mmCIF file of C-alpha atoms and ligand atoms in Angstrom:
data_model
loop_
_atom_site.group_PDB
_atom_site.id
_atom_site.type_symbol
_atom_site.label_atom_id
_atom_site.label_comp_id
_atom_site.label_asym_id
_atom_site.label_seq_id
_atom_site.Cartn_x
_atom_site.Cartn_y
_atom_site.Cartn_z
ATOM 1 C CA UNK A 73 10.351 10.647 -15.807
ATOM 2 C CA UNK A 74 11.795 7.744 -13.797
ATOM 3 C CA UNK A 75 9.448 5.123 -12.353
ATOM 4 C CA UNK A 76 9.686 6.548 -8.839
ATOM 5 C CA UNK A 77 10.265 8.700 -7.013
ATOM 6 C CA UNK A 78 8.004 10.581 -9.399
ATOM 7 C CA UNK A 79 7.394 14.323 -9.502
ATOM 8 C CA UNK A 80 5.079 15.421 -6.743
ATOM 9 C CA UNK A 81 2.250 17.938 -6.742
ATOM 10 C CA UNK A 82 3.243 21.291 -5.177
ATOM 11 C CA UNK A 83 0.365 21.010 -2.689
ATOM 12 C CA UNK A 84 1.772 17.683 -1.476
ATOM 13 C CA UNK A 85 5.243 19.154 -1.039
ATOM 14 C CA UNK A 86 3.756 22.067 0.854
ATOM 15 C CA UNK A 87 2.032 19.686 3.262
ATOM 16 C CA UNK A 88 5.216 17.650 3.687
ATOM 17 C CA UNK A 89 7.084 20.868 4.489
ATOM 18 C CA UNK A 90 4.819 21.952 7.330
ATOM 19 C CA UNK A 91 6.116 22.309 10.899
ATOM 20 C CA UNK A 92 6.212 18.814 12.385
ATOM 21 C CA UNK A 93 3.575 18.320 15.035
ATOM 22 C CA UNK A 94 3.300 15.641 17.688
ATOM 23 C CA UNK A 95 2.070 12.316 16.358
ATOM 24 C CA UNK A 96 -0.770 12.570 18.873
ATOM 25 C CA UNK A 97 -1.690 16.188 18.116
ATOM 26 C CA UNK A 98 -5.360 16.595 17.090
ATOM 27 C CA UNK A 99 -4.504 17.895 13.596
ATOM 28 C CA UNK A 100 -2.251 14.919 12.925
ATOM 29 C CA UNK A 101 -4.748 12.395 14.263
ATOM 30 C CA UNK A 102 -7.258 13.868 11.808
ATOM 31 C CA UNK A 103 -4.789 13.631 8.876
ATOM 32 C CA UNK A 104 -3.911 10.038 9.699
ATOM 33 C CA UNK A 105 -7.525 8.949 10.203
ATOM 34 C CA UNK A 106 -8.696 10.713 7.053
ATOM 35 C CA UNK A 107 -5.846 9.127 5.022
ATOM 36 C CA UNK A 108 -6.861 5.642 6.209
ATOM 37 C CA UNK A 109 -10.443 6.320 5.140
ATOM 38 C CA UNK A 110 -9.403 7.609 1.724
ATOM 39 C CA UNK A 111 -7.148 4.596 1.123
ATOM 40 C CA UNK A 112 -10.241 2.367 1.108
ATOM 41 C CA UNK A 113 -11.664 4.474 -1.726
ATOM 42 C CA UNK A 114 -8.452 4.576 -3.758
ATOM 43 C CA UNK A 115 -7.926 0.814 -3.333
ATOM 44 C CA UNK A 116 -11.636 0.195 -3.954
ATOM 45 C CA UNK A 117 -11.792 -1.947 -0.859
ATOM 46 C CA UNK A 118 -14.628 -0.557 1.272
ATOM 47 C CA UNK A 119 -14.325 -3.226 3.962
ATOM 48 C CA UNK A 120 -10.534 -3.668 3.936
ATOM 49 C CA UNK A 121 -8.159 -2.797 6.773
ATOM 50 C CA UNK A 122 -5.686 -0.094 5.717
ATOM 51 C CA UNK A 123 -2.178 0.215 7.166
ATOM 52 C CA UNK A 124 0.133 3.223 6.901
ATOM 53 C CA UNK A 125 3.712 2.522 7.965
ATOM 54 C CA UNK A 126 6.996 4.387 7.945
ATOM 55 C CA UNK A 127 9.101 2.442 5.470
ATOM 56 C CA UNK A 128 9.413 1.586 1.802
ATOM 57 C CA UNK A 129 7.570 -0.770 -0.531
ATOM 58 C CA UNK A 130 9.804 -3.621 0.543
ATOM 59 C CA UNK A 131 8.609 -3.112 4.115
ATOM 60 C CA UNK A 132 5.028 -3.449 2.871
ATOM 61 C CA UNK A 133 6.030 -6.730 1.206
ATOM 62 C CA UNK A 134 7.677 -7.775 4.477
ATOM 63 C CA UNK A 135 4.648 -6.864 6.547
ATOM 64 C CA UNK A 136 2.267 -8.906 4.412
ATOM 65 C CA UNK A 137 4.712 -11.817 4.257
ATOM 66 C CA UNK A 138 5.639 -11.936 7.928
ATOM 67 C CA UNK A 139 2.047 -11.703 9.160
ATOM 68 C CA UNK A 140 0.589 -14.250 6.778
ATOM 69 C CA UNK A 141 3.344 -16.884 6.600
ATOM 70 C CA UNK A 142 4.097 -19.429 9.296
ATOM 71 C CA UNK A 143 7.040 -21.812 9.037
ATOM 72 C CA UNK A 144 6.109 -24.687 6.748
ATOM 73 C CA UNK A 145 3.385 -22.816 4.820
ATOM 74 C CA UNK A 146 3.516 -23.085 1.055
ATOM 75 C CA UNK A 147 3.609 -19.985 -1.106
ATOM 76 C CA UNK A 148 3.263 -19.616 -4.872
ATOM 77 C CA UNK A 149 5.126 -16.627 -6.296
ATOM 78 C CA UNK A 150 4.317 -15.480 -9.818
ATOM 79 C CA UNK A 151 7.282 -13.560 -11.197
ATOM 80 C CA UNK A 152 7.383 -11.171 -14.122
ATOM 81 C CA UNK A 153 10.757 -9.686 -13.199
ATOM 82 C CA UNK A 154 13.080 -8.524 -10.437
ATOM 83 C CA UNK A 155 10.463 -7.875 -7.771
ATOM 84 C CA UNK A 156 8.846 -11.302 -8.058
ATOM 85 C CA UNK A 157 12.207 -12.864 -7.273
ATOM 86 C CA UNK A 158 12.529 -10.514 -4.292
ATOM 87 C CA UNK A 159 9.179 -11.702 -2.938
ATOM 88 C CA UNK A 160 10.219 -15.337 -3.212
ATOM 89 C CA UNK A 161 13.418 -14.642 -1.220
ATOM 90 C CA UNK A 162 11.518 -12.649 1.373
ATOM 91 C CA UNK A 163 8.902 -15.340 2.014
ATOM 92 C CA UNK A 164 11.603 -17.983 2.486
ATOM 93 C CA UNK A 165 12.955 -15.948 5.437
ATOM 94 C CA UNK A 166 9.689 -16.602 7.247
ATOM 95 C CA UNK A 167 9.892 -20.336 6.640
ATOM 96 C CA UNK A 168 7.637 -20.618 3.590
ATOM 97 C CA UNK A 169 8.165 -23.388 1.054
ATOM 98 C CA UNK A 170 8.176 -21.282 -2.102
ATOM 99 C CA UNK A 171 7.346 -22.325 -5.653
ATOM 100 C CA UNK A 172 8.380 -19.692 -8.159
ATOM 101 C CA UNK A 173 6.580 -19.549 -11.502
ATOM 102 C CA UNK A 174 8.608 -17.252 -13.724
ATOM 103 C CA UNK A 175 7.397 -15.770 -16.990
ATOM 104 C CA UNK A 176 9.833 -15.395 -19.896
ATOM 105 C CA UNK A 177 11.083 -11.791 -20.039
ATOM 106 C CA UNK A 178 8.310 -9.571 -21.422
ATOM 107 C CA UNK A 179 5.549 -12.106 -20.891
ATOM 108 C CA UNK A 180 3.140 -13.160 -18.141
ATOM 109 C CA UNK A 181 2.393 -16.576 -16.654
ATOM 110 C CA UNK A 182 -0.999 -17.662 -17.982
ATOM 111 C CA UNK A 183 -3.896 -18.065 -15.509
ATOM 112 C CA UNK A 184 -4.244 -21.657 -16.815
ATOM 113 C CA UNK A 185 -0.710 -22.489 -15.738
ATOM 114 C CA UNK A 186 -1.290 -20.830 -12.367
ATOM 115 C CA UNK A 187 -4.521 -22.738 -11.859
ATOM 116 C CA UNK A 188 -2.785 -26.029 -12.669
ATOM 117 C CA UNK A 189 -0.150 -25.253 -10.025
ATOM 118 C CA UNK A 190 -2.785 -24.292 -7.446
ATOM 119 C CA UNK A 191 -4.470 -27.648 -8.067
ATOM 120 C CA UNK A 192 -1.176 -29.459 -7.531
ATOM 121 C CA UNK A 193 0.027 -27.845 -4.301
ATOM 122 C CA UNK A 194 -1.494 -27.047 -0.921
ATOM 123 C CA UNK A 195 -0.757 -23.348 -1.031
ATOM 124 C CA UNK A 196 -1.575 -20.912 1.731
ATOM 125 C CA UNK A 197 -0.833 -17.838 -0.328
ATOM 126 C CA UNK A 198 0.079 -16.569 -3.750
ATOM 127 C CA UNK A 199 1.867 -13.346 -4.657
ATOM 128 C CA UNK A 200 1.994 -11.536 -7.985
ATOM 129 C CA UNK A 201 3.408 -8.225 -9.143
ATOM 130 C CA UNK A 202 0.851 -6.027 -10.870
ATOM 131 C CA UNK A 203 3.476 -4.027 -12.743
ATOM 132 C CA UNK A 204 7.024 -5.254 -12.444
ATOM 133 C CA UNK A 205 9.129 -2.100 -12.594
ATOM 134 C CA UNK A 206 12.071 -4.003 -14.064
ATOM 135 C CA UNK A 207 10.184 -5.122 -17.184
ATOM 136 C CA UNK A 208 7.098 -2.853 -17.464
ATOM 137 C CA UNK A 209 5.050 -6.023 -17.797
ATOM 138 C CA UNK A 210 1.534 -5.774 -16.399
ATOM 139 C CA UNK A 211 -0.311 -8.785 -15.020
ATOM 140 C CA UNK A 212 -4.115 -8.840 -15.040
ATOM 141 C CA UNK A 213 -4.865 -9.291 -11.319
ATOM 142 C CA UNK A 214 -8.584 -9.984 -11.674
ATOM 143 C CA UNK A 215 -8.469 -13.672 -12.738
ATOM 144 C CA UNK A 216 -5.732 -14.347 -10.190
ATOM 145 C CA UNK A 217 -7.786 -12.887 -7.346
ATOM 146 C CA UNK A 218 -10.666 -15.104 -8.363
ATOM 147 C CA UNK A 219 -8.387 -18.150 -8.543
ATOM 148 C CA UNK A 220 -7.235 -17.401 -5.001
ATOM 149 C CA UNK A 221 -10.829 -17.347 -3.860
ATOM 150 C CA UNK A 222 -11.656 -20.567 -5.723
ATOM 151 C CA UNK A 223 -8.761 -22.504 -4.170
ATOM 152 C CA UNK A 224 -8.858 -20.902 -0.708
ATOM 153 C CA UNK A 225 -5.425 -19.326 -1.260
ATOM 154 C CA UNK A 226 -4.654 -15.841 0.072
ATOM 155 C CA UNK A 227 -3.626 -13.416 -2.676
ATOM 156 C CA UNK A 228 -1.052 -10.649 -2.278
ATOM 157 C CA UNK A 229 -0.702 -8.072 -5.025
ATOM 158 C CA UNK A 230 2.559 -6.119 -5.154
ATOM 159 C CA UNK A 231 1.046 -2.895 -6.423
ATOM 160 C CA UNK A 232 4.087 -0.708 -5.782
ATOM 161 C CA UNK A 233 4.170 0.427 -9.394
ATOM 162 C CA UNK A 234 0.425 0.381 -9.971
ATOM 163 C CA UNK A 235 -1.766 1.543 -7.074
ATOM 164 C CA UNK A 236 -3.450 4.859 -7.960
ATOM 165 C CA UNK A 237 -2.345 4.498 -11.586
ATOM 166 C CA UNK A 238 -3.499 1.162 -12.977
ATOM 167 C CA UNK A 239 -7.018 -0.139 -12.501
ATOM 168 C CA UNK A 240 -7.364 -2.059 -9.234
ATOM 169 C CA UNK A 241 -10.681 -3.076 -7.698
ATOM 170 C CA UNK A 242 -9.394 -4.933 -4.682
ATOM 171 C CA UNK A 243 -12.675 -6.040 -3.173
ATOM 172 C CA UNK A 244 -14.500 -6.855 -6.406
ATOM 173 C CA UNK A 245 -11.466 -8.789 -7.660
ATOM 174 C CA UNK A 246 -11.115 -10.664 -4.325
ATOM 175 C CA UNK A 247 -7.514 -9.743 -3.693
ATOM 176 C CA UNK A 248 -6.544 -10.108 -0.054
ATOM 177 C CA UNK A 249 -3.617 -7.714 0.188
ATOM 178 C CA UNK A 250 -2.815 -4.820 -2.123
ATOM 179 C CA UNK A 251 0.407 -3.108 -1.098
ATOM 180 C CA UNK A 252 2.387 -0.143 -2.337
ATOM 181 C CA UNK A 253 4.877 2.590 -1.467
ATOM 182 C CA UNK A 254 4.330 6.328 -1.386
ATOM 183 C CA UNK A 255 6.840 7.434 -4.026
ATOM 184 C CA UNK A 256 5.049 6.145 -7.097
ATOM 185 C CA UNK A 257 1.525 6.795 -8.384
ATOM 186 C CA UNK A 258 0.304 7.566 -4.848
ATOM 187 C CA UNK A 259 2.361 10.731 -5.226
ATOM 188 C CA UNK A 260 4.168 11.279 -1.897
ATOM 189 C CA UNK A 261 7.960 11.383 -1.348
ATOM 190 C CA UNK A 262 9.585 8.041 -0.425
ATOM 191 C CA UNK A 263 9.073 6.754 3.103
ATOM 192 C CA UNK A 264 5.580 5.300 3.452
ATOM 193 C CA UNK A 265 4.610 1.640 3.101
ATOM 194 C CA UNK A 266 0.887 1.318 2.431
ATOM 195 C CA UNK A 267 -1.512 -1.594 2.173
ATOM 196 C CA UNK A 268 -5.121 -2.634 2.494
ATOM 197 C CA UNK A 269 -5.876 -6.101 3.859
ATOM 198 C CA UNK A 270 -9.096 -8.102 3.426
ATOM 199 C CA UNK A 271 -11.087 -9.514 6.321
ATOM 200 C CA UNK A 272 -10.219 -13.008 5.081
ATOM 201 C CA UNK A 273 -6.488 -12.289 5.428
ATOM 202 C CA UNK A 274 -6.937 -10.652 8.832
ATOM 203 C CA UNK A 275 -8.820 -13.769 9.899
ATOM 204 C CA UNK A 276 -5.964 -15.991 8.670
ATOM 205 C CA UNK A 277 -3.554 -13.844 10.681
ATOM 206 C CA UNK A 278 -5.713 -14.126 13.825
ATOM 207 C CA UNK A 279 -5.577 -17.910 13.490
ATOM 208 C CA UNK A 280 -1.779 -18.085 13.501
ATOM 209 C CA UNK A 281 -0.306 -20.579 15.907
ATOM 210 C CA UNK A 282 2.901 -18.572 16.386
ATOM 211 C CA UNK A 283 3.638 -14.841 16.507
ATOM 212 C CA UNK A 284 4.659 -13.112 13.273
ATOM 213 C CA UNK A 285 8.334 -13.662 12.537
ATOM 214 C CA UNK A 286 9.081 -9.918 12.394
ATOM 215 C CA UNK A 287 8.707 -7.835 15.549
ATOM 216 C CA UNK A 288 8.349 -4.435 13.865
ATOM 217 C CA UNK A 289 5.837 -5.611 11.267
ATOM 218 C CA UNK A 290 3.577 -7.633 13.579
ATOM 219 C CA UNK A 291 -0.042 -6.537 13.105
ATOM 220 C CA UNK A 292 -0.557 -7.182 16.832
ATOM 221 C CA UNK A 293 1.246 -3.888 17.341
ATOM 222 C CA UNK A 294 -0.134 -1.940 14.412
ATOM 223 C CA UNK A 295 -3.785 -2.935 14.089
ATOM 224 C CA UNK A 296 -4.800 -1.143 17.337
ATOM 225 C CA UNK A 297 -2.896 1.941 16.179
ATOM 226 C CA UNK A 298 -4.721 2.043 12.818
ATOM 227 C CA UNK A 299 -8.076 1.496 14.508
ATOM 228 C CA UNK A 300 -7.386 4.237 17.041
ATOM 229 C CA UNK A 301 -6.406 6.827 14.437
ATOM 230 C CA UNK A 302 -9.487 6.024 12.421
ATOM 231 C CA UNK A 303 -11.600 6.577 15.517
ATOM 232 C CA UNK A 304 -9.672 9.830 15.988
ATOM 233 C CA UNK A 305 -7.969 8.655 19.176
ATOM 234 C CA UNK A 306 -4.233 8.933 19.855
ATOM 235 C CA UNK A 307 -2.191 5.735 19.801
ATOM 236 C CA UNK A 308 1.434 4.682 19.654
ATOM 237 C CA UNK A 309 3.610 1.777 18.733
ATOM 238 C CA UNK A 310 6.350 3.414 16.627
ATOM 239 C CA UNK A 311 6.505 7.097 15.711
ATOM 240 C CA UNK A 312 4.722 7.644 12.394
ATOM 241 C CA UNK A 313 6.338 9.635 9.568
ATOM 242 C CA UNK A 314 4.300 12.696 10.523
ATOM 243 C CA UNK A 315 5.145 14.972 7.592
ATOM 244 C CA UNK A 316 4.752 12.251 4.984
ATOM 245 C CA UNK A 317 1.328 11.321 6.334
ATOM 246 C CA UNK A 318 0.294 14.971 5.996
ATOM 247 C CA UNK A 319 1.460 14.794 2.367
ATOM 248 C CA UNK A 320 -0.453 11.543 1.929
ATOM 249 C CA UNK A 321 -3.685 13.143 3.066
ATOM 250 C CA UNK A 322 -3.290 15.864 0.427
ATOM 251 C CA UNK A 323 -2.275 13.454 -2.325
ATOM 252 C CA UNK A 324 -5.104 10.985 -1.688
ATOM 253 C CA UNK A 325 -7.495 13.938 -1.708
ATOM 254 C CA UNK A 326 -6.184 15.028 -5.121
ATOM 255 C CA UNK A 327 -6.417 11.461 -6.453
ATOM 256 C CA UNK A 328 -10.051 11.156 -5.357
ATOM 257 C CA UNK A 329 -10.807 14.601 -6.728
ATOM 258 C CA UNK A 330 -9.588 13.446 -10.136
ATOM 259 C CA UNK A 331 -11.708 10.318 -9.653
ATOM 260 C CA UNK A 332 -10.481 6.732 -9.901
ATOM 261 C CA UNK A 333 -12.028 6.030 -13.307
ATOM 262 C CA UNK A 334 -10.631 9.254 -14.780
ATOM 263 C CA UNK A 335 -7.235 8.471 -13.272
ATOM 264 C CA UNK A 336 -7.145 4.951 -14.694
ATOM 265 C CA UNK A 337 -8.117 6.209 -18.117
ATOM 266 C CA UNK A 338 -5.571 9.074 -18.039
ATOM 267 C CA UNK A 339 -2.822 6.561 -17.309
ATOM 268 C CA UNK A 340 -4.082 4.276 -20.087
ATOM 269 C CA UNK A 341 -4.164 7.175 -22.518
ATOM 270 C CA UNK A 342 -0.692 8.518 -21.651
ATOM 271 C CA UNK A 343 0.910 5.063 -21.436
ATOM 272 C CA UNK A 344 -0.671 4.087 -24.752
ATOM 273 C CA UNK A 345 0.484 7.331 -26.368
ATOM 274 C CA UNK A 346 4.049 6.784 -25.234
ATOM 275 C CA UNK A 347 4.082 3.239 -26.596
ATOM 276 C CA UNK A 348 2.642 4.388 -29.916
ATOM 277 C CA UNK A 349 5.309 7.081 -30.163
ATOM 278 C CA UNK A 350 8.060 4.498 -29.580
ATOM 279 C CA UNK A 351 6.477 2.137 -32.077
ATOM 280 C CA UNK A 352 6.297 4.875 -34.697
ATOM 281 C CA UNK A 353 10.068 5.378 -34.312
ATOM 282 C CA UNK A 354 10.649 1.680 -34.825
ATOM 283 C CA UNK A 355 11.548 1.053 -31.155
ATOM 284 C CA UNK A 356 10.573 -2.278 -29.597
ATOM 285 C CA UNK A 357 9.595 -2.684 -25.965
ATOM 286 C CA UNK A 358 10.243 -5.435 -23.414
ATOM 287 C CA UNK A 359 6.549 -6.348 -22.955
ATOM 288 C CA UNK A 360 5.642 -8.521 -25.914
ATOM 289 C CA UNK A 361 2.220 -6.972 -26.518
ATOM 290 C CA UNK A 362 0.035 -4.026 -25.577
ATOM 291 C CA UNK A 363 -2.087 -6.406 -23.549
ATOM 292 C CA UNK A 364 0.726 -7.067 -21.069
ATOM 293 C CA UNK A 365 2.155 -3.526 -21.118
ATOM 294 C CA UNK A 366 1.973 -1.298 -18.070
ATOM 295 C CA UNK A 367 0.570 2.203 -18.319
ATOM 296 C CA UNK A 368 2.617 3.525 -15.400
ATOM 297 C CA UNK A 369 5.986 2.905 -17.030
ATOM 298 C CA UNK A 370 7.543 1.643 -20.257
ATOM 299 C CA UNK A 371 10.702 -0.300 -21.006
ATOM 300 C CA UNK A 372 11.954 0.437 -24.552
ATOM 301 C CA UNK A 373 14.808 -1.641 -25.992
ATOM 302 C CA UNK A 374 17.762 0.138 -27.558
ATOM 303 C CA UNK A 375 17.755 -0.245 -31.327
ATOM 304 C CA UNK A 376 20.770 -1.896 -32.889
ATOM 305 C CA UNK A 377 23.859 0.279 -32.819
ATOM 306 C CA UNK A 378 22.765 2.403 -29.835
ATOM 307 C CA UNK A 379 24.568 1.747 -26.551
ATOM 308 C CA UNK A 380 23.175 2.344 -23.065
ATOM 309 C CA UNK A 381 26.156 4.537 -22.164
ATOM 310 C CA UNK A 382 25.864 6.646 -25.317
ATOM 311 C CA UNK A 383 22.099 7.094 -25.035
ATOM 312 C CA UNK A 384 22.176 7.930 -21.327
ATOM 313 C CA UNK A 385 24.905 10.517 -21.916
ATOM 314 C CA UNK A 386 22.685 12.206 -24.499
ATOM 315 C CA UNK A 387 19.655 12.039 -22.208
ATOM 316 C CA UNK A 388 21.684 13.535 -19.355
ATOM 317 C CA UNK A 389 22.272 16.553 -21.580
ATOM 318 C CA UNK A 390 18.512 16.984 -22.130
ATOM 319 C CA UNK A 391 16.064 18.243 -19.519
ATOM 320 C CA UNK A 392 14.500 14.826 -19.035
ATOM 321 C CA UNK A 393 15.615 12.222 -16.490
ATOM 322 C CA UNK A 394 15.161 8.574 -17.461
ATOM 323 C CA UNK A 395 16.114 5.318 -15.730
ATOM 324 C CA UNK A 396 18.418 2.595 -16.998
ATOM 325 C CA UNK A 397 17.579 -1.094 -17.252
ATOM 326 C CA UNK A 398 17.121 -3.075 -14.036
ATOM 327 C CA UNK A 399 17.074 -6.749 -14.994
ATOM 328 C CA UNK A 400 20.648 -7.818 -14.195
ATOM 329 C CA UNK A 401 20.960 -10.100 -17.214
ATOM 330 C CA UNK A 402 20.033 -7.380 -19.716
ATOM 331 C CA UNK A 403 20.296 -4.038 -17.997
ATOM 332 C CA UNK A 404 22.282 -2.446 -20.821
ATOM 333 C CA UNK A 405 19.778 -3.434 -23.459
ATOM 334 C CA UNK A 406 16.879 -1.203 -22.436
ATOM 335 C CA UNK A 407 15.854 1.900 -20.511
ATOM 336 C CA UNK A 408 12.815 2.789 -18.451
ATOM 337 C CA UNK A 409 10.416 5.705 -18.564
ATOM 338 C CA UNK A 410 7.941 6.361 -15.778
ATOM 339 C CA UNK A 411 4.660 8.010 -16.705
ATOM 340 C CA UNK A 412 2.537 7.901 -13.598
ATOM 341 C CA UNK A 413 0.942 10.188 -11.036
ATOM 342 C CA UNK A 414 0.949 13.860 -11.937
ATOM 343 C CA UNK A 415 2.298 13.194 -15.443
ATOM 344 C CA UNK A 416 0.791 15.267 -18.271
ATOM 345 C CA UNK A 417 0.547 15.069 -22.061
ATOM 346 C CA UNK A 418 3.199 17.800 -22.163
ATOM 347 C CA UNK A 419 5.591 15.588 -20.172
ATOM 348 C CA UNK A 420 5.078 12.744 -22.638
ATOM 349 C CA UNK A 421 5.681 14.983 -25.656
ATOM 350 C CA UNK A 422 8.847 16.458 -24.104
ATOM 351 C CA UNK A 423 10.114 12.974 -23.225
ATOM 352 C CA UNK A 424 9.433 11.545 -26.669
ATOM 353 C CA UNK A 425 11.235 14.514 -28.162
ATOM 354 C CA UNK A 426 14.265 14.012 -25.886
ATOM 355 C CA UNK A 427 14.405 10.300 -26.748
ATOM 356 C CA UNK A 428 14.165 11.022 -30.462
ATOM 357 C CA UNK A 429 16.983 13.580 -30.285
ATOM 358 C CA UNK A 430 19.179 11.281 -28.194
ATOM 359 C CA UNK A 431 18.647 8.386 -30.604
ATOM 360 C CA UNK A 432 19.468 10.583 -33.590
ATOM 361 C CA UNK A 433 22.638 11.828 -31.869
ATOM 362 C CA UNK A 434 23.580 8.194 -31.261
ATOM 363 C CA UNK A 435 23.406 7.573 -34.982
ATOM 364 C CA UNK A 436 19.990 5.921 -35.125
ATOM 365 C CA UNK A 437 17.955 6.966 -38.105
ATOM 366 C CA UNK A 438 14.453 7.441 -36.854
ATOM 367 C CA UNK A 439 12.202 5.963 -39.492
ATOM 368 C CA UNK A 440 8.636 6.711 -38.704
ATOM 369 C CA UNK A 441 6.678 3.512 -39.175
ATOM 370 C CA UNK A 442 3.166 4.573 -38.228
ATOM 371 C CA UNK A 443 1.430 7.123 -40.415
ATOM 372 C CA UNK A 444 -0.744 9.561 -38.475
ATOM 373 C CA UNK A 445 -3.836 7.940 -39.956
ATOM 374 C CA UNK A 446 -2.977 4.699 -38.212
ATOM 375 C CA UNK A 447 -2.621 6.270 -34.787
ATOM 376 C CA UNK A 448 -5.523 6.132 -32.359
ATOM 377 C CA UNK A 449 -7.628 9.254 -31.830
ATOM 378 C CA UNK A 450 -6.454 9.802 -28.273
ATOM 379 C CA UNK A 451 -2.831 10.476 -29.164
ATOM 380 C CA UNK A 452 -3.608 13.608 -31.098
ATOM 381 C CA UNK A 453 -0.896 15.665 -29.310
ATOM 382 C CA UNK A 454 1.803 13.257 -30.444
ATOM 383 C CA UNK A 455 0.990 13.784 -34.124
ATOM 384 C CA UNK A 456 2.465 17.224 -33.789
ATOM 385 C CA UNK A 457 5.592 15.894 -32.141
HETATM 386 N N1 PMP B 69 7.848 -3.846 -5.950
HETATM 387 C C1 PMP B 69 7.879 -3.142 -7.077
HETATM 388 C C2 PMP B 69 7.030 -3.566 -8.221
HETATM 389 C C3 PMP B 69 8.689 -2.020 -7.162
HETATM 390 O O1 PMP B 69 8.733 -1.309 -8.280
HETATM 391 C C4 PMP B 69 9.485 -1.633 -6.062
HETATM 392 C C5 PMP B 69 10.394 -0.423 -6.112
HETATM 393 N N2 PMP B 69 10.796 0.013 -7.317
HETATM 394 C C6 PMP B 69 9.408 -2.406 -4.910
HETATM 395 C C7 PMP B 69 8.580 -3.494 -4.895
HETATM 396 C C8 PMP B 69 10.211 -2.064 -3.705
HETATM 397 O O2 PMP B 69 9.858 -0.808 -3.223
HETATM 398 P P1 PMP B 69 10.884 0.090 -2.392
HETATM 399 O O3 PMP B 69 12.006 0.430 -3.286
HETATM 400 O O4 PMP B 69 10.057 1.286 -1.997
HETATM 401 O O5 PMP B 69 11.309 -0.735 -1.219
#
């Protein structure tokens, strides 16, 4: 139950375990092309340009940054935790003048504040993290996409902890780049960097006056490869992660079979149930309200008297795996629970039970604050917990 790598569907693991074929073999060309097509549906970006790369989420951030930034460009980075800071550092490497707007821990930067900053500066692009995995804070991307459109600023959404879990309607919300990695809600072992890019961003890239500052990431190399695979022709720039792409084809198929709306609502229901369970035990979370809480992961704070070391030792003795805190300044004050992808109600109940037992063993008296009558209808299974 960590926020990635998550647990993967057996059918995905089976596909990943197949005999590795040539990257230009007909069966692989079909898997790659079909995966690109399905990405448009999962991202809800029917006219976007998908990219599938060997690499991690940080490579996806690098690819968007290096292709869209030229030295001297201005970039606005909205930070709700660790990964916002990473994006600011990354963009500076490509010569961007970066303004970082940082939310207090557990909160978001208001669209009003962002709009005021966009009015002040001549920004070429703006980045924001949909769900920052260090804080479990969720930003509403829709108004920010529209602000980008209003001010002619390219928008990049770090969706590493949200794509295929949280609601994203890339094209409708006017977001230029939505990027992620395979090991989270997309449901494939680590090793793929994925993104869909709008025509507006591709146009901005075509108008560059200098080549992208990163040789490997340069879309000049990769765009023809993506186009070729989609047209079911062989192509090469760097050897693709053949087995992972085969897993991706299976996972995207399963995601679309569930249906995007059903998937969003399952994540909302399970994330909401987990938060209610914590609340009922008197546990506070890093996000200050439900409105800014992610559904793909949660970040509960340790109650007074419970130490990170003591709690984690108890959890290690259970059959649930949780993650520690990530924000350097307060990493021993909270823990993180992933609940994305193939997660089920049973997983949530087991996890809540393990947390409750660990807290009790650490000397915390669980005092149930919420009576069952106060709990929403959709957390019925947790009433029995
Ligand atoms: N952004 C966010 C929001 C993330 O959660 C992560 C990984 N946890 C990254 C970026 C970086 O991804 P990776 O570790 O795959 O490079």
